């Protein structure tokens, strides 16, 4: 028999807001929110009041004014007559360049040294340990300065390459010149190139104009098409493996599919390498990789790579030894065991901390200021702020840029993580 | 005797022991650094034999069977499995590992693969069996261990007893001629031990050559044709089960048996 009764009604006393576990957390949250909002309001009001007292207002108009300063490394057209907005864009691209290169090299170094540190070979594992401990226990700023100093102090100046008996000579069959101003490497050129296409947005985006090489677009499209075909070939190889048990050898077919169209295209476009050559007091032609870029890239990669090495080592160690033994007992060879059993499980542990390391590297690239690499902090957050006196706006914009970039990286990596994550249960 | 008495009638019609030698171990020694784990092991296993190895912990019994498929390396003496000598030669190791199946105390299923994928991984990549065929073989053995309906679940979703039965099925998918069991029931709750032992008994009934490290004396009594007692890296005593349990020869065996059967 069921009896219907009302839930007992309880009176509400004010003291319950503090002592009753049901209301206590709500009370605390309300108080905290009010305090935070009040603090923010006070800060904003104070800032506005101080700016007014100084005769300043909050405006981003300065971005449209003439910058009046040069930037030594630029990936897009820029000179001192361009706007501060354009200078900021050059800086942003420089930051993206060094961060992108850094993430790639750091990951490669990290994976290699992480695996090497697990090696049974005493010398190899000790060397990997020395690398890891050496780089992650000394501040990054010191490494940047040290590497930059080595590059500029111990390399010959361009004039050493001149004369009858030059002190220095170019490396790799006269293709590369390593000098105290940076490395000069051959640049890709096209004899029958298709030229550039100019992209010119209007309105407030007028500063975003840039040229794109049609040759580059064609090459990239060809590469994407080749990769799609390779994917088809691999799917078919998997089908054949499922049907007959034997996976056909595909690596040379794939190699041919990737190499042949690109080679044909490059031949058609009249591809050649423009060698750097000594003219006057400096090298002309070729691509100039500045020491600031090389030093920053190397230092960021080596430093972050040391952390990634530990993450990789930890990830592989986190997979129990029993997994390897079970795979061996079933007759799988060590390389297949690594690929089919250990790595899929290790990636789950490796990727989340790897995201943090990519974010660290990206933000640490703002140490570029130490060696004069013109990243966004040096252009927009440095010279522009000095020249316009718009320090609040400048630093806020730089902060906003790093925030958005970091969020974009972590969104992308989290998406990747979801794809490789274990579906254990 | 162990309280886990084997209730079923055991069909011994296939449990014939042939003259053919499955495993031959001569004067085998193994050290871990300075520690002499296995001393002068001599053991001949005929095809179809079901051997239970027991002994106190640290006596080297697990190490002994792990040497048979080279999960551990021996330093002197010979191990010949199915006519192939176990050396550092990669080809011999591959050959022996694909002939010898093994089940572990902690199952060691691959947590990132489904039950079916666990069972098809080695046939596909080692035996080069087409996927469809590998799946058919896997389902056959999963039915045999009575868990075909779990085929698309992940190991983490199964109970310990079910996981160990999957591990047995996974080994059987490679169609081994010899099975090694390393304390297969030690990590299981009492009510799950029986289901795993039943599966092992069925395997014995089909004439599989088995080496089993276990403390399940009921299983030894019912299924084994030889019980080996090891202590401090040596084989102290071996005999057929009835004589082993009722008339142990050495004092150490007597002490061990009184300890595990005493309560």
Short mmCIF file of C-alpha atoms in Angstrom, two decimals, chain A residues 188-419:
data_model
loop_
_atom_site.label_atom_id
_atom_site.label_comp_id
_atom_site.label_asym_id
_atom_site.label_seq_id
_atom_site.Cartn_x
_atom_site.Cartn_y
_atom_site.Cartn_z
CA UNK A 188 63.83 28.56 -55.83
CA UNK A 189 63.22 30.49 -59.07
CA UNK A 190 61.19 29.83 -62.20
CA UNK A 191 62.44 30.66 -65.69
CA UNK A 192 58.95 30.37 -67.22
CA UNK A 193 57.11 31.41 -64.06
CA UNK A 194 53.44 32.31 -64.17
CA UNK A 195 53.95 35.49 -62.16
CA UNK A 196 52.08 36.71 -59.13
CA UNK A 197 48.48 37.44 -58.40
CA UNK A 198 47.75 40.49 -56.28
CA UNK A 199 45.15 40.21 -53.58
CA UNK A 200 43.83 43.62 -52.52
CA UNK A 201 41.00 43.79 -50.04
CA UNK A 202 39.29 47.14 -49.48
CA UNK A 203 37.83 49.06 -46.54
CA UNK A 204 39.41 48.56 -43.13
CA UNK A 205 41.27 45.53 -44.50
CA UNK A 206 43.15 47.66 -47.03
CA UNK A 207 46.42 46.89 -45.20
CA UNK A 208 46.03 43.21 -45.87
CA UNK A 209 47.13 43.33 -49.51
CA UNK A 210 49.70 40.74 -50.57
CA UNK A 211 51.05 38.92 -53.61
CA UNK A 212 50.73 35.22 -54.12
CA UNK A 213 52.95 33.36 -56.55
CA UNK A 214 50.82 31.44 -59.04
CA UNK A 215 53.65 28.93 -59.38
CA UNK A 216 53.38 28.15 -55.68
CA UNK A 217 49.61 27.70 -55.87
CA UNK A 218 49.92 25.35 -58.84
CA UNK A 219 52.61 23.32 -57.07
CA UNK A 220 50.55 23.06 -53.88
CA UNK A 221 47.41 22.02 -55.81
CA UNK A 222 49.42 19.33 -57.62
CA UNK A 223 50.79 18.10 -54.31
CA UNK A 224 47.31 17.92 -52.76
CA UNK A 225 46.02 16.02 -55.80
CA UNK A 226 48.96 13.57 -55.58
CA UNK A 227 48.31 13.00 -51.89
CA UNK A 228 44.64 12.26 -52.59
CA UNK A 229 45.68 9.65 -55.17
CA UNK A 230 48.14 8.19 -52.64
CA UNK A 231 45.30 7.92 -50.15
CA UNK A 232 43.24 6.03 -52.76
CA UNK A 233 46.16 3.67 -53.39
CA UNK A 234 46.50 3.01 -49.65
CA UNK A 235 42.77 2.36 -49.25
CA UNK A 236 42.99 -0.11 -52.09
CA UNK A 237 46.07 -1.74 -50.52
CA UNK A 238 44.10 -2.14 -47.28
CA UNK A 239 41.19 -3.70 -49.24
CA UNK A 240 43.58 -6.14 -50.88
CA UNK A 241 45.07 -6.96 -47.47
CA UNK A 242 41.59 -7.62 -46.08
CA UNK A 243 40.73 -9.85 -49.02
CA UNK A 244 43.94 -11.81 -49.45
CA UNK A 245 45.92 -11.19 -46.27
CA UNK A 246 48.95 -9.88 -48.13
CA UNK A 247 49.44 -6.13 -48.27
CA UNK A 248 50.86 -5.16 -51.68
CA UNK A 249 54.05 -3.11 -51.61
CA UNK A 250 52.92 0.45 -52.22
CA UNK A 251 55.80 2.66 -51.18
CA UNK A 252 57.37 2.93 -54.64
CA UNK A 253 53.99 3.51 -56.33
CA UNK A 254 53.27 6.25 -53.79
CA UNK A 255 56.72 7.73 -54.25
CA UNK A 256 56.18 7.82 -58.01
CA UNK A 257 52.72 9.40 -57.67
CA UNK A 258 54.12 12.17 -55.48
CA UNK A 259 57.43 12.79 -57.25
CA UNK A 260 56.56 12.44 -60.95
CA UNK A 261 53.86 15.17 -61.34
CA UNK A 262 55.84 17.65 -59.23
CA UNK A 263 59.02 16.94 -61.19
CA UNK A 264 57.17 17.39 -64.51
CA UNK A 265 55.61 20.62 -63.27
CA UNK A 266 58.92 22.02 -62.03
CA UNK A 267 60.54 21.17 -65.34
CA UNK A 268 57.70 22.91 -67.21
CA UNK A 269 58.01 26.03 -65.09
CA UNK A 270 61.76 26.12 -65.68
CA UNK A 271 62.66 25.63 -62.04
CA UNK A 272 66.18 26.50 -61.00
CA UNK A 273 68.00 27.47 -57.84
CA UNK A 274 69.35 30.99 -57.63
CA UNK A 275 72.69 30.67 -55.86
CA UNK A 276 73.82 33.38 -53.46
CA UNK A 277 76.83 35.19 -54.88
CA UNK A 278 79.32 37.59 -53.43
CA UNK A 279 78.87 41.08 -54.84
CA UNK A 280 80.57 44.04 -53.27
CA UNK A 281 80.64 43.77 -49.49
CA UNK A 282 77.77 41.33 -49.18
CA UNK A 283 76.06 38.38 -50.76
CA UNK A 284 73.38 38.96 -53.36
CA UNK A 285 70.78 36.52 -54.64
CA UNK A 286 69.60 33.46 -52.76
CA UNK A 287 67.48 33.53 -49.68
CA UNK A 288 68.87 35.28 -46.63
CA UNK A 289 68.08 33.52 -43.36
CA UNK A 290 68.96 36.01 -40.65
CA UNK A 291 70.86 34.85 -37.60
CA UNK A 292 68.08 36.24 -35.42
CA UNK A 293 65.56 33.89 -37.07
CA UNK A 294 67.91 30.90 -37.02
CA UNK A 295 69.00 31.43 -33.43
CA UNK A 296 65.47 31.99 -32.15
CA UNK A 297 64.16 28.99 -34.09
CA UNK A 298 66.95 26.71 -32.86
CA UNK A 299 66.77 27.88 -29.25
CA UNK A 300 62.97 27.59 -29.06
CA UNK A 301 63.06 24.13 -30.70
CA UNK A 302 65.90 22.75 -28.60
CA UNK A 303 64.42 24.10 -25.38
CA UNK A 304 60.83 22.96 -26.01
CA UNK A 305 62.10 19.73 -27.62
CA UNK A 306 63.68 18.80 -24.28
CA UNK A 307 60.28 19.06 -22.57
CA UNK A 308 58.56 17.16 -25.38
CA UNK A 309 61.21 14.42 -25.09
CA UNK A 310 60.20 13.88 -21.48
CA UNK A 311 56.52 13.85 -22.46
CA UNK A 312 57.16 11.25 -25.16
CA UNK A 313 59.27 9.12 -22.80
CA UNK A 314 56.57 9.33 -20.14
CA UNK A 315 53.89 8.41 -22.67
CA UNK A 316 55.72 5.32 -23.85
CA UNK A 317 56.58 4.31 -20.28
CA UNK A 318 52.95 4.71 -19.30
CA UNK A 319 52.02 1.78 -21.51
CA UNK A 320 52.55 -1.28 -19.33
CA UNK A 321 55.32 -3.73 -20.14
CA UNK A 322 52.70 -6.48 -20.33
CA UNK A 323 51.40 -4.95 -23.57
CA UNK A 324 54.78 -5.40 -25.27
CA UNK A 325 55.09 -8.93 -23.88
CA UNK A 326 51.61 -9.90 -25.07
CA UNK A 327 52.38 -8.55 -28.55
CA UNK A 328 55.75 -10.36 -28.63
CA UNK A 329 54.14 -13.59 -27.41
CA UNK A 330 51.71 -13.35 -30.35
CA UNK A 331 54.68 -13.15 -32.72
CA UNK A 332 54.56 -9.42 -33.56
CA UNK A 333 57.98 -7.89 -34.32
CA UNK A 334 59.16 -4.89 -32.24
CA UNK A 335 58.42 -2.26 -34.94
CA UNK A 336 54.85 -3.51 -35.48
CA UNK A 337 54.40 -3.74 -31.71
CA UNK A 338 55.43 -0.11 -31.41
CA UNK A 339 53.11 1.02 -34.22
CA UNK A 340 50.03 -1.14 -33.58
CA UNK A 341 50.09 -1.55 -29.81
CA UNK A 342 52.33 0.90 -27.95
CA UNK A 343 52.02 4.20 -29.86
CA UNK A 344 48.20 4.25 -30.09
CA UNK A 345 48.11 3.94 -26.32
CA UNK A 346 51.02 6.32 -25.70
CA UNK A 347 49.51 9.10 -27.88
CA UNK A 348 46.58 9.37 -25.47
CA UNK A 349 49.05 10.34 -22.74
CA UNK A 350 51.33 12.42 -24.98
CA UNK A 351 48.96 14.79 -26.77
CA UNK A 352 47.38 16.86 -23.95
CA UNK A 353 50.74 17.98 -22.46
CA UNK A 354 52.09 18.40 -26.01
CA UNK A 355 49.42 21.07 -26.60
CA UNK A 356 50.75 23.01 -23.61
CA UNK A 357 54.27 22.81 -25.00
CA UNK A 358 53.15 24.20 -28.38
CA UNK A 359 51.45 27.08 -26.57
CA UNK A 360 54.59 27.66 -24.47
CA UNK A 361 56.77 27.75 -27.56
CA UNK A 362 54.45 30.18 -29.33
CA UNK A 363 54.34 32.58 -26.39
CA UNK A 364 58.07 32.17 -25.64
CA UNK A 365 58.77 33.38 -29.18
CA UNK A 366 58.13 36.89 -27.79
CA UNK A 367 61.64 36.63 -26.29
CA UNK A 368 62.68 37.50 -29.86
CA UNK A 369 63.24 41.04 -28.60
CA UNK A 370 66.50 39.88 -26.98
CA UNK A 371 68.18 39.32 -30.35
CA UNK A 372 66.27 41.78 -32.50
CA UNK A 373 63.98 39.38 -34.32
CA UNK A 374 61.05 41.46 -35.54
CA UNK A 375 58.04 39.54 -34.23
CA UNK A 376 54.69 41.08 -33.34
CA UNK A 377 55.91 42.08 -29.90
CA UNK A 378 58.85 43.96 -31.42
CA UNK A 379 56.81 45.75 -34.11
CA UNK A 380 53.32 46.45 -32.78
CA UNK A 381 54.22 45.97 -29.11
CA UNK A 382 57.61 47.66 -29.41
CA UNK A 383 58.48 50.29 -32.01
CA UNK A 384 54.87 51.23 -32.80
CA UNK A 385 54.07 51.75 -29.12
CA UNK A 386 57.22 53.87 -28.68
CA UNK A 387 56.46 56.02 -31.68
CA UNK A 388 52.73 56.57 -31.19
CA UNK A 389 52.57 56.48 -27.38
CA UNK A 390 49.61 54.12 -27.68
CA UNK A 391 50.99 51.67 -25.11
CA UNK A 392 47.61 50.53 -23.73
CA UNK A 393 46.12 49.83 -27.15
CA UNK A 394 49.34 48.30 -28.50
CA UNK A 395 49.91 45.90 -25.61
CA UNK A 396 46.20 44.98 -25.49
CA UNK A 397 46.28 44.14 -29.22
CA UNK A 398 49.45 42.06 -28.84
CA UNK A 399 47.91 40.24 -25.87
CA UNK A 400 44.73 39.64 -27.83
CA UNK A 401 46.75 38.24 -30.75
CA UNK A 402 48.61 35.74 -28.54
CA UNK A 403 45.34 34.79 -26.85
CA UNK A 404 43.58 34.09 -30.16
CA UNK A 405 46.59 32.23 -31.57
CA UNK A 406 46.88 30.04 -28.48
CA UNK A 407 43.16 29.28 -28.48
CA UNK A 408 43.36 28.37 -32.18
CA UNK A 409 46.31 26.00 -31.58
CA UNK A 410 44.66 24.34 -28.63
CA UNK A 411 41.33 23.97 -30.45
CA UNK A 412 43.07 22.32 -33.37
CA UNK A 413 45.11 19.99 -31.16
CA UNK A 414 42.09 19.07 -29.04
CA UNK A 415 40.24 18.13 -32.20
CA UNK A 416 43.20 15.93 -33.17
CA UNK A 417 43.27 14.47 -29.66
CA UNK A 418 39.59 13.53 -29.86
CA UNK A 419 40.31 11.67 -33.06
#
